[in-house]
Tab-separated table of C-alpha atoms and ligand atoms in Angstrom:
chain	number	residue	atom	x	y	z
A	176	MET	CA	3.045	25.716	3.028
A	177	PRO	CA	1.897	22.435	1.380
A	178	GLN	CA	-1.709	21.964	1.778
A	179	PRO	CA	-3.471	18.514	1.711
A	180	SER	CA	-5.509	17.735	-1.456
A	181	VAL	CA	-9.124	18.770	-1.582
A	182	ALA	CA	-10.010	15.224	-0.231
A	183	THR	CA	-11.403	14.893	3.220
A	184	MET	CA	-11.281	11.468	4.909
A	185	ASP	CA	-15.172	11.634	4.858
A	186	LYS	CA	-15.116	12.081	1.077
A	187	ILE	CA	-12.638	9.313	0.372
A	188	VAL	CA	-14.674	6.981	2.637
A	189	SER	CA	-17.907	7.973	0.861
A	190	LEU	CA	-16.563	7.536	-2.619
A	191	CYS	CA	-14.873	4.184	-1.836
A	192	LYS	CA	-18.217	2.899	-0.507
A	193	ARG	CA	-20.212	4.310	-3.295
A	194	ARG	CA	-18.013	2.947	-6.026
A	195	GLY	CA	-17.399	-0.118	-4.052
A	196	PHE	CA	-13.612	0.303	-3.820
A	197	ILE	CA	-13.367	-0.459	0.063
A	198	PHE	CA	-16.009	-0.725	2.805
A	199	PRO	CA	-16.368	-2.070	6.289
A	200	ALA	CA	-15.881	-5.787	6.748
A	201	SER	CA	-18.560	-7.844	8.396
A	202	GLU	CA	-20.957	-4.968	7.946
A	203	ILE	CA	-24.196	-7.247	8.120
A	204	TYR	CA	-23.070	-7.989	11.790
A	205	GLY	CA	-22.386	-4.360	12.430
A	206	GLY	CA	-18.707	-4.438	11.516
A	207	ILE	CA	-15.615	-5.370	13.159
A	208	ALA	CA	-12.960	-2.939	14.642
A	209	ASN	CA	-10.378	-1.480	12.118
A	210	THR	CA	-11.126	-3.905	9.280
A	211	TYR	CA	-12.070	-3.534	5.835
A	212	ASP	CA	-12.890	-5.413	2.627
A	213	TYR	CA	-11.687	-4.359	-0.862
A	214	GLY	CA	-14.376	-4.564	-3.655
A	215	HIS	CA	-13.816	-4.780	-7.471
A	216	TYR	CA	-12.082	-1.526	-8.163
A	217	GLY	CA	-10.325	-1.620	-4.788
A	218	VAL	CA	-8.810	-5.005	-5.734
A	219	LEU	CA	-7.648	-3.754	-9.134
A	220	LEU	CA	-6.258	-0.505	-7.533
A	221	LYS	CA	-4.334	-2.468	-4.843
A	222	ASN	CA	-3.149	-4.991	-7.400
A	223	ASN	CA	-1.767	-2.254	-9.536
A	224	VAL	CA	0.008	-0.590	-6.569
A	225	VAL	CA	1.638	-3.978	-5.545
A	226	ALA	CA	2.382	-4.494	-9.298
A	227	GLU	CA	4.309	-1.286	-9.392
A	228	TRP	CA	6.168	-2.089	-6.334
A	229	TRP	CA	7.364	-5.447	-7.971
A	230	ARG	CA	8.284	-3.571	-11.017
A	231	ALA	CA	10.494	-1.244	-9.175
A	232	MET	CA	12.098	-4.163	-7.148
A	233	ILE	CA	12.470	-6.872	-9.500
A	234	GLN	CA	11.764	-5.879	-13.052
A	235	GLU	CA	13.805	-2.757	-13.143
A	236	ARG	CA	16.747	-4.182	-11.160
A	237	ASP	CA	18.671	-7.442	-11.086
A	238	ASP	CA	19.956	-7.429	-7.606
A	239	ILE	CA	16.518	-8.339	-5.736
A	240	VAL	CA	14.639	-11.651	-5.616
A	241	ALA	CA	11.186	-12.444	-4.616
A	242	LEU	CA	9.985	-14.458	-1.631
A	243	ASP	CA	6.660	-15.435	-0.175
A	244	SER	CA	7.220	-16.945	3.344
A	245	ALA	CA	4.654	-18.319	5.759
A	246	ILE	CA	2.426	-16.205	7.948
A	247	ILE	CA	2.747	-18.627	10.882
A	248	GLN	CA	6.318	-19.370	11.673
A	249	HIS	CA	8.223	-21.138	14.406
A	250	PRO	CA	7.304	-19.321	17.662
A	251	ARG	CA	11.089	-18.773	18.446
A	252	THR	CA	11.120	-16.482	15.523
A	253	TRP	CA	9.564	-13.849	17.591
A	254	GLU	CA	11.685	-14.443	20.680
A	255	ALA	CA	14.931	-14.013	18.545
A	256	SER	CA	13.370	-10.920	16.863
A	257	GLY	CA	12.441	-9.211	20.003
A	258	HIS	CA	8.660	-8.964	19.335
A	259	LEU	CA	7.548	-11.319	22.151
A	260	ALA	CA	9.257	-9.256	24.591
A	261	GLY	CA	8.989	-5.750	23.182
A	262	PHE	CA	6.402	-5.307	20.388
A	263	THR	CA	3.957	-3.811	22.906
A	264	ASP	CA	1.802	-0.624	23.282
A	265	PRO	CA	1.253	1.005	26.676
A	266	LEU	CA	-2.641	0.689	27.269
A	267	VAL	CA	-4.718	2.082	30.002
A	268	ASP	CA	-8.225	1.193	30.973
A	269	CYS	CA	-10.908	3.316	32.237
A	270	ARG	CA	-12.871	1.651	35.272
A	271	THR	CA	-15.731	3.974	34.485
A	272	CYS	CA	-16.519	3.684	30.922
A	273	LYS	CA	-14.851	0.247	30.607
A	274	GLN	CA	-12.882	1.528	27.440
A	275	ARG	CA	-9.232	0.818	26.734
A	276	PHE	CA	-6.856	3.480	25.384
A	277	ARG	CA	-3.334	3.758	24.040
A	278	ALA	CA	-1.511	5.732	26.994
A	279	ASP	CA	0.458	7.551	24.312
A	280	HIS	CA	-2.527	8.576	22.172
A	281	LEU	CA	-4.974	9.925	24.929
A	282	ASP	CA	-4.929	13.424	23.332
A	283	GLN	CA	-6.199	11.865	19.922
A	284	VAL	CA	-9.375	10.083	21.213
A	285	PRO	CA	-12.556	11.141	22.820
A	286	CYS	CA	-13.313	10.286	26.477
A	287	GLY	CA	-15.945	7.213	26.674
A	288	GLN	CA	-18.408	9.464	28.897
A	289	LYS	CA	-17.595	13.006	27.734
A	290	PRO	CA	-16.712	12.844	24.103
A	291	SER	CA	-15.918	16.578	23.998
A	292	LYS	CA	-12.972	15.728	26.413
A	293	HIS	CA	-10.013	13.219	26.236
A	294	PRO	CA	-9.755	10.045	28.497
A	295	GLY	CA	-8.605	11.371	31.921
A	296	GLU	CA	-9.833	14.804	31.686
A	297	ASP	CA	-13.119	14.590	33.356
A	298	ALA	CA	-13.791	14.123	37.028
A	299	VAL	CA	-15.570	10.702	36.427
A	300	CYS	CA	-12.676	9.260	34.417
A	301	ASP	CA	-10.898	6.542	36.471
A	302	LEU	CA	-7.672	5.414	34.465
A	303	THR	CA	-5.596	2.562	35.414
A	304	GLU	CA	-1.879	2.600	35.343
A	305	ALA	CA	-0.497	1.893	31.766
A	306	ARG	CA	0.329	-1.673	31.143
A	307	GLU	CA	2.187	-3.037	28.080
A	308	PHE	CA	0.108	-5.263	25.743
A	309	ASN	CA	1.646	-7.286	23.091
A	310	LEU	CA	0.307	-6.374	19.583
A	311	MET	CA	0.680	-9.947	18.139
A	312	PHE	CA	-2.366	-12.034	17.687
A	313	GLU	CA	-1.902	-15.495	19.217
A	314	THR	CA	-3.170	-18.973	18.122
A	315	THR	CA	-2.789	-22.524	18.672
A	316	ILE	CA	-1.376	-25.258	16.298
A	317	GLY	CA	-3.284	-28.562	17.079
A	318	PRO	CA	-6.793	-29.371	17.885
A	319	VAL	CA	-6.442	-29.018	21.695
A	320	LYS	CA	-5.774	-25.540	22.892
A	321	GLU	CA	-4.095	-26.692	26.125
A	322	ALA	CA	-1.876	-29.169	24.499
A	323	GLY	CA	-1.110	-27.352	21.229
A	324	ALA	CA	1.805	-24.970	20.590
A	325	THR	CA	1.275	-21.277	20.867
A	326	VAL	CA	2.031	-19.494	17.680
A	327	TYR	CA	1.632	-16.008	16.322
A	328	LEU	CA	0.219	-14.359	13.190
A	329	ARG	CA	3.366	-12.448	11.883
A	330	PRO	CA	3.311	-8.669	12.796
A	331	GLU	CA	5.644	-7.947	9.936
A	332	THR	CA	6.755	-9.903	6.788
A	333	ALA	CA	10.569	-9.036	7.317
A	334	GLN	CA	11.161	-11.894	9.481
A	335	GLY	CA	10.327	-14.659	7.152
A	336	ILE	CA	13.026	-13.057	5.087
A	337	PHE	CA	15.759	-13.408	7.581
A	338	LEU	CA	14.740	-17.007	8.344
A	339	ASP	CA	15.312	-17.885	4.554
A	340	PHE	CA	18.448	-15.726	4.170
A	341	LYS	CA	20.603	-18.717	3.948
A	342	GLN	CA	18.343	-20.670	1.553
A	343	VAL	CA	18.176	-17.729	-0.707
A	344	LEU	CA	21.931	-17.065	-0.698
A	345	GLN	CA	22.365	-20.527	-1.912
A	346	PHE	CA	19.760	-20.860	-4.777
A	347	ALA	CA	19.856	-17.225	-5.850
A	348	ARG	CA	23.692	-17.179	-6.478
A	349	ARG	CA	23.827	-13.638	-5.203
A	350	LYS	CA	26.429	-11.859	-3.006
A	351	PRO	CA	25.911	-8.583	-1.216
A	352	PRO	CA	24.557	-5.993	-2.015
A	353	PHE	CA	21.563	-7.906	-2.871
A	354	GLY	CA	17.870	-7.868	-1.647
A	355	ILE	CA	14.963	-10.224	-0.870
A	356	ALA	CA	11.453	-8.727	-1.264
A	357	GLN	CA	8.195	-9.847	-0.139
A	358	VAL	CA	4.481	-8.695	-0.242
A	359	GLY	CA	1.980	-10.280	2.059
A	360	LYS	CA	-0.324	-9.886	5.123
A	361	SER	CA	0.731	-8.961	8.416
A	362	PHE	CA	-1.479	-8.739	11.783
A	363	ARG	CA	-1.490	-6.301	14.733
A	364	ASN	CA	-3.846	-6.023	17.429
A	365	GLU	CA	-4.054	-2.395	17.185
A	366	ILE	CA	-6.556	-0.692	19.294
A	367	THR	CA	-6.281	2.869	18.057
A	368	PRO	CA	-9.425	3.996	15.907
A	369	GLY	CA	-7.936	3.464	12.527
A	370	ASN	CA	-8.725	6.497	10.344
A	371	PHE	CA	-10.336	4.167	7.717
A	372	ILE	CA	-7.510	1.835	5.902
A	373	PHE	CA	-4.704	3.922	7.622
A	374	ARG	CA	-4.411	1.570	10.535
A	375	THR	CA	-6.144	-1.834	10.396
A	376	LEU	CA	-5.778	-5.117	12.304
A	377	GLU	CA	-4.632	-7.040	9.160
A	378	PHE	CA	-2.820	-5.239	6.339
A	379	GLU	CA	-0.582	-6.148	3.633
A	380	GLN	CA	3.017	-4.993	3.538
A	381	MET	CA	5.661	-4.527	0.887
A	382	GLU	CA	8.841	-5.153	2.419
A	383	MET	CA	12.568	-5.665	1.166
A	384	GLU	CA	15.484	-6.540	3.023
A	385	TYR	CA	18.723	-5.222	1.335
A	386	PHE	CA	21.870	-7.251	2.529
A	387	VAL	CA	25.098	-5.072	2.280
A	388	PRO	CA	28.649	-5.176	3.379
A	389	PRO	CA	28.823	-3.517	6.649
A	390	ASP	CA	30.907	-0.439	5.457
A	391	GLN	CA	28.336	0.113	2.599
A	392	ALA	CA	25.337	0.443	4.955
A	393	GLN	CA	25.169	4.121	5.077
A	394	HIS	CA	25.639	4.558	1.374
A	395	TRP	CA	22.728	1.980	0.635
A	396	TYR	CA	20.545	3.663	3.419
A	397	GLU	CA	20.627	6.844	1.382
A	398	HIS	CA	20.257	5.160	-1.911
A	399	TRP	CA	16.841	3.716	-0.643
A	400	LEU	CA	15.640	6.712	1.086
A	401	HIS	CA	15.784	8.453	-2.469
A	402	GLU	CA	14.564	5.453	-4.348
A	403	ARG	CA	11.420	4.822	-2.299
A	404	PHE	CA	10.570	8.695	-1.997
A	405	GLU	CA	10.999	8.896	-5.962
A	406	TRP	CA	8.687	5.810	-6.442
A	407	TYR	CA	5.620	7.749	-4.862
A	408	VAL	CA	6.386	10.872	-6.940
A	409	ARG	CA	6.676	8.671	-10.248
A	410	LEU	CA	3.161	7.259	-9.540
A	411	GLY	CA	1.676	10.659	-9.468
A	412	ILE	CA	1.932	11.891	-5.818
A	413	GLU	CA	2.555	15.744	-5.460
A	414	ARG	CA	6.107	16.172	-4.373
A	415	GLU	CA	5.094	18.775	-2.002
A	416	ARG	CA	2.859	16.406	-0.042
A	417	LEU	CA	5.542	14.035	0.700
A	418	ARG	CA	8.557	14.440	2.997
A	419	LEU	CA	11.280	12.407	4.505
A	420	ARG	CA	11.408	12.568	8.441
A	421	ALA	CA	14.335	11.148	10.217
A	422	HIS	CA	13.599	9.574	13.458
A	423	ASP	CA	14.921	11.344	16.513
A	424	PRO	CA	17.274	9.320	18.603
A	425	ASP	CA	14.790	8.393	21.083
A	426	GLU	CA	12.275	7.020	18.494
A	427	LEU	CA	15.038	4.688	17.030
A	428	SER	CA	14.985	1.054	17.875
A	429	HIS	CA	17.933	-0.045	19.919
A	430	TYR	CA	19.447	-1.763	16.875
A	431	SER	CA	18.965	0.780	14.174
A	432	SER	CA	21.479	3.301	13.464
A	433	GLY	CA	19.213	5.268	11.383
A	434	THR	CA	15.311	5.334	10.210
A	435	SER	CA	13.326	7.679	8.165
A	436	ASP	CA	9.640	7.579	7.482
A	437	VAL	CA	8.502	8.670	4.011
A	438	GLU	CA	5.389	10.810	5.209
A	439	TYR	CA	2.337	11.881	3.308
A	440	LEU	CA	0.203	14.866	4.052
A	441	PHE	CA	-2.968	12.758	4.633
A	442	PRO	CA	-6.339	14.692	5.434
A	443	ILE	CA	-5.406	13.751	8.992
A	444	GLY	CA	-1.963	15.627	8.725
A	445	TRP	CA	1.556	14.339	8.012
A	446	SER	CA	1.675	10.462	8.631
A	447	GLU	CA	3.936	7.673	8.000
A	448	LEU	CA	3.604	5.964	4.756
A	449	GLU	CA	6.641	3.855	4.645
A	450	GLY	CA	9.638	3.245	7.075
A	451	ILE	CA	13.165	2.839	5.804
A	452	ALA	CA	15.420	1.485	8.566
A	453	ASN	CA	19.284	0.738	8.722
A	454	ARG	CA	18.785	-2.364	10.760
A	455	GLY	CA	22.576	-3.061	11.127
A	456	ASN	CA	23.223	-6.924	11.730
A	457	PHE	CA	20.751	-7.116	14.611
A	458	ASP	CA	18.207	-9.754	12.909
A	459	LEU	CA	20.740	-12.040	11.273
A	460	THR	CA	22.733	-12.213	14.530
A	461	GLN	CA	19.664	-12.916	16.791
A	462	HIS	CA	18.429	-15.666	14.492
A	463	ALA	CA	21.937	-17.132	14.288
A	464	LYS	CA	22.070	-16.964	18.013
A	465	HIS	CA	18.618	-18.445	18.635
A	466	SER	CA	18.786	-21.218	15.795
A	467	GLY	CA	22.452	-22.110	16.014
A	468	GLU	CA	22.816	-21.669	12.122
A	469	ARG	CA	25.541	-19.482	10.717
A	470	LEU	CA	23.916	-16.692	8.957
A	471	GLU	CA	26.601	-14.833	7.429
A	472	PHE	CA	28.125	-14.381	3.993
A	473	ASN	CA	31.155	-16.180	3.102
A	474	ASP	CA	32.933	-14.851	-0.029
A	475	PRO	CA	34.762	-17.752	-1.678
A	476	GLN	CA	37.086	-15.278	-3.838
A	477	SER	CA	38.519	-13.183	-0.927
A	478	GLY	CA	37.704	-15.739	1.773
A	479	GLU	CA	36.050	-12.951	3.790
A	480	ARG	CA	33.197	-13.717	6.129
A	481	TYR	CA	30.863	-11.414	7.478
A	482	VAL	CA	27.199	-10.768	8.699
A	483	PRO	CA	25.722	-8.467	6.158
A	484	HIS	CA	24.024	-5.277	7.437
A	485	VAL	CA	20.334	-4.775	6.259
A	486	ILE	CA	18.586	-1.757	4.911
A	487	GLU	CA	14.793	-2.172	4.959
A	488	PRO	CA	12.248	-0.312	3.101
A	489	ALA	CA	8.798	-1.219	4.568
A	490	ALA	CA	5.754	0.144	3.012
A	491	GLY	CA	1.975	-0.592	3.600
A	492	VAL	CA	-0.210	-1.466	0.594
A	493	GLY	CA	-3.377	0.004	2.402
A	494	ARG	CA	-1.629	3.242	3.301
A	495	SER	CA	-0.215	3.718	0.029
A	496	VAL	CA	-3.815	2.972	-1.601
A	497	LEU	CA	-5.070	5.624	0.687
A	498	ALA	CA	-2.417	8.094	-0.163
A	499	PHE	CA	-2.923	7.534	-3.877
A	500	LEU	CA	-6.689	8.064	-3.464
A	501	CYS	CA	-6.343	11.163	-1.294
A	502	ASP	CA	-3.852	12.721	-3.811
A	503	ALA	CA	-5.924	11.775	-6.911
A	504	TYR	CA	-9.160	13.010	-5.530
A	505	ASP	CA	-10.320	16.198	-7.121
A	506	GLU	CA	-13.581	17.936	-7.778
A	507	ASP	CA	-14.267	20.389	-10.662
A	508	GLU	CA	-17.287	21.774	-12.821
A	509	ILE	CA	-18.177	20.793	-16.236
A	510	GLY	CA	-20.829	22.731	-18.019
A	511	GLY	CA	-22.151	23.934	-14.512
A	512	GLU	CA	-22.262	20.532	-13.252
A	513	GLN	CA	-20.080	19.455	-10.267
A	514	ARG	CA	-17.737	16.367	-10.889
A	515	THR	CA	-15.739	14.216	-8.730
A	516	VAL	CA	-12.651	12.736	-10.323
A	517	LEU	CA	-9.871	10.541	-9.378
A	518	ARG	CA	-6.759	11.700	-11.362
A	519	LEU	CA	-5.001	8.427	-10.499
A	520	HIS	CA	-1.685	7.671	-12.550
A	521	PRO	CA	-2.682	5.481	-15.562
A	522	ALA	CA	-0.630	2.687	-14.180
A	523	LEU	CA	-2.643	2.564	-11.122
A	524	ALA	CA	-6.087	3.303	-12.514
A	525	PRO	CA	-8.415	0.193	-12.071
A	526	VAL	CA	-9.813	0.526	-15.520
A	527	LYS	CA	-7.784	2.102	-18.209
A	528	VAL	CA	-10.466	2.594	-20.849
A	529	ALA	CA	-14.316	2.742	-20.854
A	530	VAL	CA	-16.128	1.805	-24.109
A	531	LEU	CA	-19.435	3.405	-24.501
A	532	PRO	CA	-21.799	3.409	-27.460
A	533	LEU	CA	-23.549	6.800	-27.604
A	534	LEU	CA	-27.097	4.996	-28.387
A	535	ARG	CA	-28.239	1.581	-27.629
A	536	LYS	CA	-29.475	1.255	-31.118
A	537	ASP	CA	-28.425	1.478	-34.753
A	538	GLY	CA	-25.575	-1.067	-34.651
A	539	GLN	CA	-23.694	1.141	-32.101
A	540	PRO	CA	-23.693	-1.506	-29.275
A	541	GLU	CA	-22.435	-4.058	-31.700
A	542	LEU	CA	-19.521	-1.866	-32.898
A	543	ALA	CA	-18.810	-0.820	-29.381
A	544	ARG	CA	-18.631	-4.417	-28.337
A	545	GLU	CA	-16.280	-5.087	-31.013
A	546	VAL	CA	-13.954	-2.243	-30.010
A	547	TYR	CA	-14.097	-3.297	-26.306
A	548	GLU	CA	-13.076	-7.044	-27.165
A	549	ARG	CA	-10.214	-5.786	-29.054
A	550	LEU	CA	-9.020	-3.379	-26.228
A	551	ARG	CA	-9.393	-5.747	-23.445
A	552	ARG	CA	-6.734	-8.014	-24.992
A	553	SER	CA	-4.106	-5.450	-23.842
A	554	MET	CA	-5.518	-3.393	-21.050
A	555	LYS	CA	-8.219	-3.478	-18.389
A	556	ALA	CA	-11.392	-2.210	-20.355
A	557	GLU	CA	-15.031	-1.698	-19.316
A	558	TYR	CA	-18.095	-1.801	-21.433
A	559	ASP	CA	-20.934	0.349	-20.383
A	560	GLU	CA	-24.157	0.997	-22.395
A	561	GLY	CA	-26.459	1.961	-19.489
A	562	GLY	CA	-27.883	5.612	-19.010
A	563	ALA	CA	-26.993	9.005	-20.393
A	564	ILE	CA	-23.550	9.437	-21.740
A	565	GLY	CA	-22.940	12.148	-19.175
A	566	ARG	CA	-23.744	9.954	-16.326
A	567	ARG	CA	-21.463	7.225	-17.716
A	568	TYR	CA	-18.542	9.554	-18.170
A	569	ARG	CA	-19.194	10.721	-14.509
A	570	ARG	CA	-19.051	7.051	-13.231
A	571	GLN	CA	-15.666	6.435	-15.023
A	572	ASP	CA	-14.263	9.833	-13.753
A	573	GLU	CA	-15.094	8.894	-10.155
A	574	ILE	CA	-13.226	5.430	-10.603
A	575	GLY	CA	-10.203	7.286	-12.437
A	576	THR	CA	-10.505	5.686	-15.773
A	577	PRO	CA	-7.925	7.734	-18.029
A	578	PHE	CA	-9.968	7.325	-21.201
A	579	ALA	CA	-13.475	6.890	-22.380
A	580	VAL	CA	-14.064	5.696	-26.107
A	581	THR	CA	-17.321	6.626	-27.539
A	582	ILE	CA	-18.979	5.158	-30.518
A	583	ASP	CA	-21.550	7.169	-32.392
A	584	HIS	CA	-23.262	7.380	-35.707
A	585	GLN	CA	-20.082	8.556	-37.488
A	586	SER	CA	-18.143	5.470	-36.310
A	587	LEU	CA	-20.620	3.021	-38.236
A	588	ASP	CA	-19.613	5.179	-41.470
A	589	ASP	CA	-15.987	5.527	-41.163
A	590	ARG	CA	-14.934	3.417	-38.299
A	591	THR	CA	-13.532	6.067	-36.198
A	592	VAL	CA	-14.381	6.868	-32.655
A	593	THR	CA	-13.869	9.729	-30.068
A	594	VAL	CA	-11.362	9.414	-27.194
A	595	ARG	CA	-12.184	11.523	-24.284
A	596	ASP	CA	-9.313	12.436	-21.831
A	597	ARG	CA	-10.388	12.188	-18.207
A	598	ASP	CA	-8.226	15.137	-17.063
A	599	THR	CA	-8.163	17.682	-20.165
A	600	LEU	CA	-11.538	16.670	-21.120
A	601	GLN	CA	-10.379	16.881	-24.878
A	602	GLN	CA	-11.916	14.684	-27.271
A	603	GLU	CA	-10.130	13.392	-30.271
A	604	ARG	CA	-11.098	11.261	-33.310
A	605	VAL	CA	-9.237	8.156	-33.813
A	606	ALA	CA	-9.477	5.177	-36.377
A	607	ILE	CA	-10.515	1.901	-34.658
A	608	ASP	CA	-7.612	0.263	-36.118
A	609	GLU	CA	-5.224	2.655	-34.479
A	610	LEU	CA	-6.997	2.718	-31.185
A	611	PRO	CA	-5.043	-0.049	-29.175
A	612	ALA	CA	-1.524	1.380	-30.194
A	613	ARG	CA	-2.649	4.989	-29.603
A	614	LEU	CA	-4.068	4.221	-26.314
A	615	LEU	CA	-1.020	1.999	-25.163
A	616	GLU	CA	1.116	4.904	-26.004
A	617	ARG	CA	-0.743	7.517	-24.035
A	618	LEU	CA	-1.108	5.042	-21.130
A	619	ASP	CA	2.629	4.164	-20.854
A	620	PRO	CA	4.694	6.754	-22.951
A	621	ALA	CA	7.953	5.170	-21.795
A	622	GLY	CA	6.935	1.559	-22.282
A	623	ALA	CA	5.495	1.983	-25.918
B	865	LIG	P1	2.896	3.154	12.797
B	865	LIG	O1	3.910	3.878	13.713
B	865	LIG	O2	1.929	3.855	11.969
B	865	LIG	O3	2.167	2.166	13.574
B	865	LIG	P2	5.092	1.551	12.277
B	865	LIG	O4	6.158	2.303	12.426
B	865	LIG	O5	4.761	0.455	13.397
B	865	LIG	O6	3.634	2.223	11.859
B	865	LIG	P3	6.247	-0.396	10.691
B	865	LIG	O7	6.359	-1.428	11.619
B	865	LIG	O8	7.458	0.390	10.164
B	865	LIG	O9	5.135	0.555	10.923
B	865	LIG	O10	5.547	-1.001	9.267
B	865	LIG	C1	5.847	-0.611	7.921
B	865	LIG	C2	4.780	-0.078	7.226
B	865	LIG	O11	3.508	-0.925	7.375
B	865	LIG	C3	4.138	1.246	7.795
B	865	LIG	O12	4.832	2.393	7.308
B	865	LIG	C4	2.652	1.219	7.397
B	865	LIG	O13	2.505	1.755	5.920
B	865	LIG	C5	2.417	-0.347	7.406
B	865	LIG	N1	1.601	-0.511	8.588
B	865	LIG	C6	2.220	-0.808	9.890
B	865	LIG	N2	1.069	-1.001	10.634
B	865	LIG	C7	-0.066	-0.935	9.929
B	865	LIG	C8	-1.395	-0.988	10.373
B	865	LIG	N3	-1.890	-1.273	11.562
B	865	LIG	N4	-2.222	-0.818	9.407
B	865	LIG	C9	-2.061	-0.427	8.176
B	865	LIG	N5	-0.706	-0.369	7.652
B	865	LIG	C10	0.332	-0.611	8.542
């Protein structure tokens, strides 16, 4: 039986706050529901996750192009996509405690009056019938609310891709199978308590729509299940803590002929990390119907004309960040002292190397700065001269820095430094001149 990593959600939340990765938004006003800000290391980590996704989509393939579509689209988009009518959660209100709950999550949340029970379990609970609430945030274009047009913040990035299908087909000179990839913010009025950044009101998605000839849909669906699963493994997630779960027929959207989730064994249990769906031709057909545009592929060679089917891998940036953090989190002991370490894959680590003078005198800081300036030309480096060396190592371990370079008295004599490995704790003496190449090689053995 696979076990979650040693991380608990409390430990992750506290490390993220302590080191400034991620913390509650609007905290000086008491915070705002399910909303978080990313600090320095959080931004670097998040950017690295997104960069690795782009690498897998664009750099390592030649059948996918990039797109960045608008957050606010024409409101008819959501009529056509079905979101206006059907993107809803069933909610109940409690007339006693005045709180609102997801009708299908009552067993996961505490009662507003008696936290040891669930809503509806106590005699004082007075729940309304479940009503469907739309998850889209609504706003208005124009200065006067009454006269303006009602628009919506996108609840997924995918629809922008379908709206631009025809344009991309023209300028990218592609024919199916080909994909359009996009990373951007989406918004959902989620009322369920979020388990940190697992479920937030605004979140970034990494979505790719892969357009294929209808008779190849099943083949490409299986291809993307495999590709997306292995992406997480390649970036260091334990294979045993990942699984693919196919949706039951009653979970499937009416247009989908197959959907599977990549699930990760979070400290809260197995939960969705990414969904991979075989969407058929539903989206293009709907937008064609509502817009009057022909959204199909016309093969000039064969004369064949068809509406491509779509395979969609849809991942969340925040959820991936959380999974990478949980999986990398470890605790061990060095010389009788407790250590917290993030064993992040080097590609994801916010900082690749820390440069540390052993002493703040005898020319060590000057040489260390020289080394630092050389290294930072090719990798994210950090210079730190404050405090005992052990404390400085601990700080870098906690943010997942793979290497620490220490400058000591010998460095001034022979221009060598020690390189400490975060995971093995082994120290190796390396000539300063060879340092950048040696580190680059160890950070990315395949790329060097
Ligand atoms: P869930 O069932 O957890 O609400 P979903 O099936 O509605 O998710 P999709 O619409 O398939 O999610 O979105 C694709 C991905 O976007 C999800 O796998 C997840 O990683 C991310 N995602 C969706 N909603 C949120 C949210 N509220 N906060 C953070 N990430 C989200």
